[in-house]
Short mmCIF file of C-alpha atoms in Angstrom, two decimals:
data_model
loop_
_atom_site.label_atom_id
_atom_site.label_comp_id
_atom_site.label_asym_id
_atom_site.label_seq_id
_atom_site.Cartn_x
_atom_site.Cartn_y
_atom_site.Cartn_z
CA MET A 1 15.71 -26.05 -2.40
CA ALA A 2 12.22 -24.89 -3.31
CA ALA A 3 9.48 -25.61 -0.82
CA ALA A 4 6.74 -27.90 -2.12
CA LEU A 5 3.10 -27.01 -2.49
CA PRO A 6 0.65 -28.84 -0.24
CA ARG A 7 -0.12 -32.38 -1.43
CA GLY A 8 -2.94 -32.45 -3.92
CA SER A 9 -2.54 -28.78 -4.84
CA SER A 10 -2.52 -27.90 -8.51
CA GLY A 11 -2.16 -24.16 -7.97
CA ARG A 12 0.42 -21.66 -9.07
CA LYS A 13 2.90 -21.08 -6.28
CA THR A 14 2.56 -17.34 -5.79
CA ALA A 15 4.45 -14.59 -4.01
CA VAL A 16 2.62 -11.35 -3.23
CA SER A 17 4.63 -8.15 -3.58
CA PHE A 18 3.76 -6.72 -0.20
CA THR A 19 4.06 -3.27 1.37
CA GLY A 20 1.21 -3.64 3.87
CA GLY A 21 -0.83 -0.91 2.19
CA LYS A 22 -4.43 -1.27 1.04
CA ASP A 23 -3.62 -2.32 -2.53
CA SER A 24 -1.23 -5.21 -1.90
CA MET A 25 -3.40 -6.26 1.04
CA THR A 26 -6.51 -6.32 -1.17
CA VAL A 27 -4.73 -8.53 -3.70
CA LEU A 28 -3.81 -10.96 -0.93
CA HIS A 29 -7.37 -11.06 0.38
CA LEU A 30 -8.84 -11.66 -3.07
CA MET A 31 -6.51 -14.62 -3.46
CA ARG A 32 -7.13 -16.15 -0.04
CA ALA A 33 -10.81 -15.34 0.54
CA PRO A 34 -12.57 -14.61 -2.79
CA GLY A 35 -15.95 -15.73 -1.47
CA ILE A 36 -16.11 -12.86 1.00
CA ALA A 37 -15.95 -10.29 -1.79
CA LEU A 38 -18.36 -12.13 -4.07
CA GLU A 39 -20.92 -12.42 -1.29
CA ALA A 40 -20.68 -8.77 -0.27
CA ILE A 41 -20.58 -7.00 -3.65
CA ASP A 42 -24.14 -6.87 -4.98
CA ASP A 43 -23.83 -4.30 -7.78
CA ALA A 44 -24.24 -6.28 -11.02
CA SER A 45 -21.52 -4.51 -13.01
CA TRP A 46 -19.12 -4.66 -10.09
CA ARG A 47 -19.76 -8.37 -9.60
CA GLU A 48 -19.00 -9.07 -13.26
CA ASP A 49 -15.81 -7.05 -13.02
CA LEU A 50 -14.87 -8.78 -9.78
CA ARG A 51 -15.34 -12.25 -11.29
CA GLU A 52 -12.94 -11.33 -14.10
CA ARG A 53 -10.36 -10.16 -11.58
CA LEU A 54 -10.74 -13.26 -9.47
CA ALA A 55 -10.22 -15.39 -12.56
CA LYS A 56 -6.74 -13.86 -12.85
CA VAL A 57 -5.78 -15.26 -9.44
CA ALA A 58 -7.64 -18.54 -9.71
CA HIS A 59 -5.58 -21.51 -8.53
CA CYS A 60 -2.95 -19.25 -6.98
CA GLU A 61 -1.46 -20.71 -3.80
CA VAL A 62 -0.02 -17.88 -1.70
CA ALA A 63 3.38 -19.18 -0.61
CA LEU A 64 4.91 -16.03 0.81
CA LEU A 65 4.86 -12.26 1.04
CA VAL A 66 7.89 -10.46 -0.37
CA THR A 67 9.02 -6.92 0.42
CA PHE A 68 11.83 -5.36 -1.58
CA VAL A 69 14.05 -2.95 0.32
CA PRO A 70 17.15 -0.88 -0.47
CA ALA A 71 20.40 -2.79 0.00
CA GLY A 72 22.22 -2.27 3.27
CA GLY A 73 19.18 -1.30 5.29
CA LYS A 74 20.34 2.31 5.54
CA GLN A 75 17.19 3.85 4.12
CA SER A 76 14.10 4.13 6.26
CA PHE A 77 10.47 3.63 5.29
CA LYS A 78 8.09 6.46 6.06
CA ALA A 79 4.87 5.46 4.30
CA HIS A 80 5.36 1.71 4.88
CA PRO A 81 7.52 1.03 7.97
CA LEU A 82 9.16 -2.38 7.68
CA ALA A 83 8.48 -3.16 11.35
CA VAL A 84 4.76 -2.85 10.65
CA VAL A 85 5.01 -4.98 7.49
CA GLN A 86 6.72 -7.76 9.46
CA LEU A 87 4.00 -7.78 12.12
CA GLN A 88 1.31 -7.78 9.44
CA ALA A 89 2.82 -10.97 8.03
CA ARG A 90 2.70 -12.53 11.50
CA ALA A 91 -0.93 -11.51 11.93
CA LEU A 92 -1.71 -13.09 8.57
CA GLY A 93 0.23 -16.26 9.39
CA LEU A 94 2.29 -16.09 6.20
CA PRO A 95 6.05 -16.38 5.57
CA HIS A 96 7.60 -13.00 4.85
CA LEU A 97 10.71 -12.54 2.74
CA VAL A 98 12.70 -9.31 2.63
CA MET A 99 14.80 -8.98 -0.52
CA GLU A 100 17.43 -6.28 -1.02
CA VAL A 101 17.62 -4.26 -4.20
CA GLU A 102 20.96 -2.91 -5.47
CA SER A 103 21.47 0.13 -7.67
CA ALA A 104 24.36 -1.54 -9.51
CA PRO A 105 24.50 -2.36 -12.28
CA THR A 106 20.88 -1.12 -12.42
CA PHE A 107 17.76 -1.43 -10.28
CA LEU A 108 16.10 -3.28 -13.13
CA ASP A 109 18.90 -5.85 -13.19
CA SER A 110 18.59 -6.26 -9.43
CA TYR A 111 14.86 -6.89 -9.64
CA ILE A 112 15.36 -9.41 -12.42
CA SER A 113 17.92 -11.21 -10.27
CA ASN A 114 15.59 -11.25 -7.27
CA ILE A 115 12.68 -12.57 -9.30
CA HIS A 116 14.92 -15.34 -10.65
CA ARG A 117 15.81 -16.12 -7.03
CA LEU A 118 12.13 -16.34 -6.10
CA ARG A 119 11.73 -19.04 -8.71
CA GLU A 120 14.96 -20.93 -8.14
CA GLU A 121 15.07 -20.90 -4.33
CA TYR A 122 11.38 -20.77 -3.42
CA GLY A 123 9.68 -22.37 -6.41
CA ILE A 124 7.61 -19.28 -7.15
CA THR A 125 5.87 -19.34 -10.53
CA ALA A 126 3.68 -16.22 -10.15
CA LEU A 127 4.22 -12.81 -8.62
CA ALA A 128 1.11 -10.76 -7.73
CA THR A 129 1.23 -6.98 -7.36
CA GLY A 130 -1.25 -4.29 -6.36
CA ASP A 131 -0.51 -2.19 -9.46
CA ILE A 132 -3.49 -0.26 -10.81
CA LEU A 133 -1.91 1.89 -13.53
CA ASP A 134 1.22 1.86 -15.66
CA VAL A 135 2.96 4.79 -14.06
CA CYS A 136 6.59 3.79 -14.55
CA SER A 137 7.09 2.68 -18.14
CA SER A 138 6.10 -0.96 -17.62
CA PHE A 139 8.93 -1.50 -15.15
CA MET A 140 7.39 -4.57 -13.53
CA PRO A 141 6.60 -6.42 -16.77
CA ARG A 142 10.17 -5.73 -17.89
CA ALA A 143 11.53 -7.04 -14.60
CA ALA A 144 9.51 -10.26 -14.79
CA ALA A 145 10.03 -10.90 -18.51
CA GLY A 146 12.09 -14.00 -19.18
CA THR A 147 12.28 -15.07 -15.53
CA GLY A 148 9.70 -17.84 -15.78
CA VAL A 149 7.60 -16.02 -13.17
CA GLU A 150 4.19 -14.82 -14.32
CA LEU A 151 3.29 -11.28 -13.32
CA ILE A 152 -0.30 -10.92 -12.07
CA ALA A 153 -2.00 -7.57 -11.45
CA PRO A 154 -5.62 -8.32 -10.47
CA LEU A 155 -6.38 -4.68 -9.60
CA TRP A 156 -5.24 -3.30 -12.95
CA GLY A 157 -7.60 -0.54 -14.15
CA ILE A 158 -10.07 -1.10 -11.33
CA GLU A 159 -12.77 1.47 -10.61
CA ARG A 160 -11.58 3.29 -7.51
CA ARG A 161 -14.82 3.03 -5.57
CA LEU A 162 -14.93 -0.72 -6.19
CA LEU A 163 -11.41 -1.02 -4.80
CA LEU A 164 -12.42 0.89 -1.68
CA GLU A 165 -15.53 -1.25 -1.31
CA LEU A 166 -13.30 -4.34 -1.37
CA VAL A 167 -11.04 -2.78 1.26
CA TRP A 168 -14.05 -2.21 3.51
CA VAL A 169 -15.63 -5.60 2.76
CA TYR A 170 -12.49 -7.24 4.10
CA GLY A 171 -12.64 -5.12 7.26
CA MET A 172 -9.46 -3.17 6.68
CA ASN A 173 -10.13 0.56 7.28
CA PRO A 174 -6.46 1.32 6.54
CA LEU A 175 -4.51 3.93 8.49
CA ILE A 176 -3.32 6.89 6.40
CA THR A 177 0.39 7.07 7.20
CA CYS A 178 1.66 9.62 4.67
CA VAL A 179 0.14 12.52 2.74
CA ASN A 180 1.52 14.76 0.01
CA ILE A 181 -0.15 17.96 1.15
CA THR A 182 0.60 19.79 -2.12
CA LYS A 183 -1.85 17.53 -3.92
CA PHE A 184 -4.73 18.98 -1.91
CA THR A 185 -4.50 22.56 -3.18
CA GLU A 186 -6.17 24.69 -5.83
CA ALA A 187 -2.86 24.89 -7.71
CA ALA A 188 -2.63 21.11 -7.97
CA ALA A 189 -6.10 20.94 -9.47
CA VAL A 190 -5.08 22.80 -12.62
CA LYS A 191 -1.78 20.98 -13.22
CA PRO A 192 -1.69 17.50 -14.80
CA PRO A 193 0.61 14.96 -13.10
CA THR A 194 4.19 15.20 -14.29
CA ALA A 195 6.28 12.19 -15.23
CA SER A 196 8.10 12.48 -11.93
CA ALA A 197 4.84 12.74 -9.99
CA VAL A 198 3.66 9.56 -11.63
CA ARG A 199 6.81 7.74 -10.61
CA VAL A 200 6.54 9.06 -7.07
CA ALA A 201 2.97 7.81 -6.84
CA GLU A 202 4.00 4.32 -7.87
CA ALA A 203 6.98 4.16 -5.57
CA GLY A 204 5.25 5.55 -2.51
CA VAL A 205 8.23 7.87 -2.28
CA VAL A 206 8.32 10.36 0.58
CA ALA A 207 10.55 12.83 -1.22
CA GLU A 208 10.43 15.31 -4.04
CA ALA A 209 11.23 13.73 -7.39
CA GLU A 210 12.73 15.21 -10.50
CA VAL A 211 12.44 14.27 -14.13
CA VAL A 212 15.72 12.51 -14.74
CA ASP A 213 17.40 10.10 -17.11
CA ALA A 214 16.18 6.63 -18.01
CA GLU A 215 18.42 4.95 -15.45
CA THR A 216 16.89 6.89 -12.56
CA GLU A 217 13.46 6.31 -14.04
CA ALA A 218 14.06 2.58 -13.75
CA ALA A 219 15.20 3.05 -10.17
CA ALA A 220 12.04 4.96 -9.32
CA GLY A 221 9.99 2.36 -11.12
CA ALA A 222 11.51 -0.21 -8.80
CA GLY A 223 9.37 1.35 -6.12
CA ALA A 224 6.46 -0.67 -7.41
CA PHE A 225 7.75 -3.25 -4.96
CA GLY A 226 7.62 -0.84 -2.05
CA ILE A 227 10.96 0.95 -1.93
CA THR A 228 10.48 4.26 -0.18
CA ALA A 229 13.06 7.00 -0.37
CA PRO A 230 14.49 8.21 2.94
CA VAL A 231 13.45 11.41 4.63
CA ALA A 232 15.28 12.87 7.60
CA ASP A 233 13.15 13.12 10.73
CA THR A 234 12.30 16.63 11.82
CA GLU A 235 12.37 17.88 15.39
CA ASP A 236 9.13 19.85 15.24
CA GLY A 237 5.72 18.24 14.95
CA THR A 238 3.25 18.74 12.17
CA THR A 239 1.21 21.94 12.43
CA VAL A 240 -2.44 20.96 12.48
CA SER A 241 -5.62 21.86 14.28
CA LYS A 242 -6.54 20.31 17.58
CA ASP A 243 -9.95 19.89 15.95
CA ALA A 244 -8.28 17.33 13.70
CA THR A 245 -6.80 15.28 16.51
CA VAL A 246 -7.29 11.63 15.71
CA PRO A 247 -9.62 9.92 18.19
CA GLU A 248 -8.54 6.67 19.76
CA ALA A 249 -9.37 4.02 17.19
CA THR A 250 -11.41 1.01 18.19
CA GLY A 251 -11.48 -2.53 16.91
CA ASP A 252 -8.67 -2.64 14.40
CA ALA A 253 -6.02 -0.38 15.89
CA SER A 254 -5.19 2.02 18.69
CA VAL A 255 -3.45 5.09 17.37
CA SER A 256 -1.94 7.74 19.62
CA ILE A 257 -0.96 10.95 17.82
CA ARG A 258 0.22 14.28 19.24
CA PHE A 259 -0.40 17.52 17.34
CA SER A 260 1.61 20.60 18.15
CA GLU A 261 -0.28 23.74 17.05
CA THR A 262 -3.81 25.03 16.71
CA THR A 263 -3.66 26.26 13.14
CA ARG A 264 -6.48 24.82 11.04
CA PRO A 265 -5.00 22.16 8.74
CA GLN A 266 -5.22 21.83 5.02
CA VAL A 267 -7.32 18.95 3.78
CA GLY A 268 -4.20 16.83 3.27
CA LEU A 269 -3.05 17.29 6.84
CA ALA A 270 -6.51 16.43 8.10
CA LEU A 271 -6.17 13.00 6.48
CA LEU A 272 -2.97 12.05 8.29
CA GLY A 273 -3.45 9.43 10.98
CA ARG A 274 -7.09 8.83 10.09
CA LYS A 275 -8.69 5.53 9.15
CA LEU A 276 -9.73 5.30 5.53
CA ASP A 277 -13.34 4.37 6.23
CA ARG A 278 -16.60 5.31 4.56
CA GLN A 279 -17.06 8.39 6.72
CA LEU A 280 -13.63 9.78 5.87
CA TYR A 281 -14.23 9.07 2.20
CA GLU A 282 -17.53 10.94 2.15
CA GLU A 283 -16.40 13.85 4.33
CA LEU A 284 -12.88 14.50 3.00
CA LEU A 285 -11.71 12.38 0.08
CA LEU A 286 -14.74 12.68 -2.19
CA PRO A 287 -14.93 16.50 -1.84
CA ALA A 288 -11.14 16.66 -2.40
CA LYS A 289 -11.55 14.62 -5.56
CA ARG A 290 -14.13 17.08 -6.85
CA THR A 291 -12.21 20.17 -5.78
CA TYR A 292 -8.57 19.25 -6.37
CA GLY A 293 -8.81 16.36 -8.83
CA VAL A 294 -7.06 13.91 -6.52
CA ASP A 295 -7.33 10.17 -7.04
CA ASP A 296 -9.62 8.53 -4.48
CA CYS A 297 -7.10 5.75 -3.90
CA GLY A 298 -3.98 7.92 -3.93
CA GLU A 299 -2.66 6.64 -7.26
CA TRP A 300 -0.82 9.89 -7.97
CA GLY A 301 0.93 9.82 -4.61
CA GLU A 302 -1.71 11.82 -2.72
CA TYR A 303 -1.59 9.51 0.29
CA HIS A 304 -0.35 6.11 1.47
CA THR A 305 -1.82 3.60 3.91
CA MET A 306 -1.00 0.71 6.21
CA VAL A 307 -3.56 -1.93 7.21
CA MET A 308 -3.82 -2.53 10.96
CA ASN A 309 -6.51 -5.22 10.89
CA SER A 310 -8.69 -7.23 8.53
CA ARG A 311 -10.93 -10.28 8.42
CA LEU A 312 -7.85 -12.42 7.75
CA PHE A 313 -5.75 -11.09 10.62
CA ALA A 314 -5.42 -13.41 13.60
CA ARG A 315 -4.83 -10.32 15.77
CA PRO A 316 -4.96 -6.57 15.14
CA LEU A 317 -1.90 -4.36 15.31
CA HIS A 318 -1.58 -1.48 17.76
CA LEU A 319 0.77 1.39 17.10
CA SER A 320 1.71 4.75 18.52
CA SER A 321 3.15 7.47 16.34
CA GLU A 322 3.93 11.15 16.05
CA PRO A 323 3.11 13.34 13.06
CA ARG A 324 6.11 14.80 11.23
CA ARG A 325 6.44 17.24 8.37
CA GLU A 326 9.18 17.21 5.73
CA GLY A 327 8.82 19.39 2.66
CA ASP A 328 5.67 18.48 0.76
CA TYR A 329 5.02 15.45 2.95
CA ALA A 330 3.42 14.81 6.32
CA PHE A 331 3.88 11.33 7.75
CA LEU A 332 3.53 9.31 10.93
CA ALA A 333 6.81 8.62 12.73
CA LEU A 334 6.43 5.26 14.46
CA THR A 335 7.14 5.20 18.20
CA SER A 336 5.85 1.71 19.01
CA ILE A 337 4.13 -1.21 17.33
CA GLU A 338 2.81 -4.52 18.66
CA LEU A 339 0.37 -7.32 18.01
CA ASP A 340 -2.60 -7.53 20.33
CA GLU A 341 -1.74 -10.86 21.96
CA GLN A 342 -4.92 -10.72 24.08
CA CYS A 343 -7.26 -10.52 21.12
CA GLY A 344 -8.75 -13.46 19.28
CA VAL A 345 -9.47 -13.77 15.60
CA ALA A 346 -10.52 -10.45 14.07
CA GLU A 347 -14.15 -10.06 13.03
#
């Protein structure tokens, strides 16, 4: 039986498609605390744009967070570890639903079935995503069509710097958990994104993709809900410079990372394990955008993030991890994760 909205509420009962990264987290914050963004953003054009985006989520009542995972639980998340996602939901004080996605008969059919279930079992009438671009042949609109659940994408087409400003306004400073190091090279700067690269960017996939048939395209498109392809753990650590060792973070997370060699890292490797704050943006991401043509917010799969704290978290998360390298990707292998039970409400 569907849970009821609070008495007197006239809002749309909304589920947020949630991976714990900066984009889905920003959508959630815009829905729950719009005044914070409106008060902090003073650029006139940005404020006008922000008001239009907030209008899309007006009267939305966030009922739950939903994370879609591969059926059977046999595949592991590298960019967005499920254990972290579950603790984020606790820190936010929101119900968290994990829904399995089957490959048969198709991933699209499985998503349609799950969205129907959101409506029938939980009374959901709107599903909000952190999508910014159509990078997988309108997979999400096709999945939601005819289900009676409205698809909302308040970040669609947003200027990247405005998105990052919103991330910082809400006190996130996300942790960069996965980097495609091949994106930060001179060769990448002269090659436009391929169809497969676009699908990888949307899915947050930590694996090399190939241009394949329409059925596999739909499966990759399913990653808009956070499915991440598995990657086998490697025994050796990532080769980076000791100069790039991540300092102990303060305030929003404590991150312990061990690096194995003293070879100076590529720009991509230097991002791994760092907080996506203003300093990192100015020192590494902005020059990389100019030099290699990368997207500031990682929309082509350049990097992926997890949020360890924000102004809506009751407590920050603390994690320890080890850097790993697999093919084109460097990622943080989680060794421990916990909520700071001694800390009060985050500032």
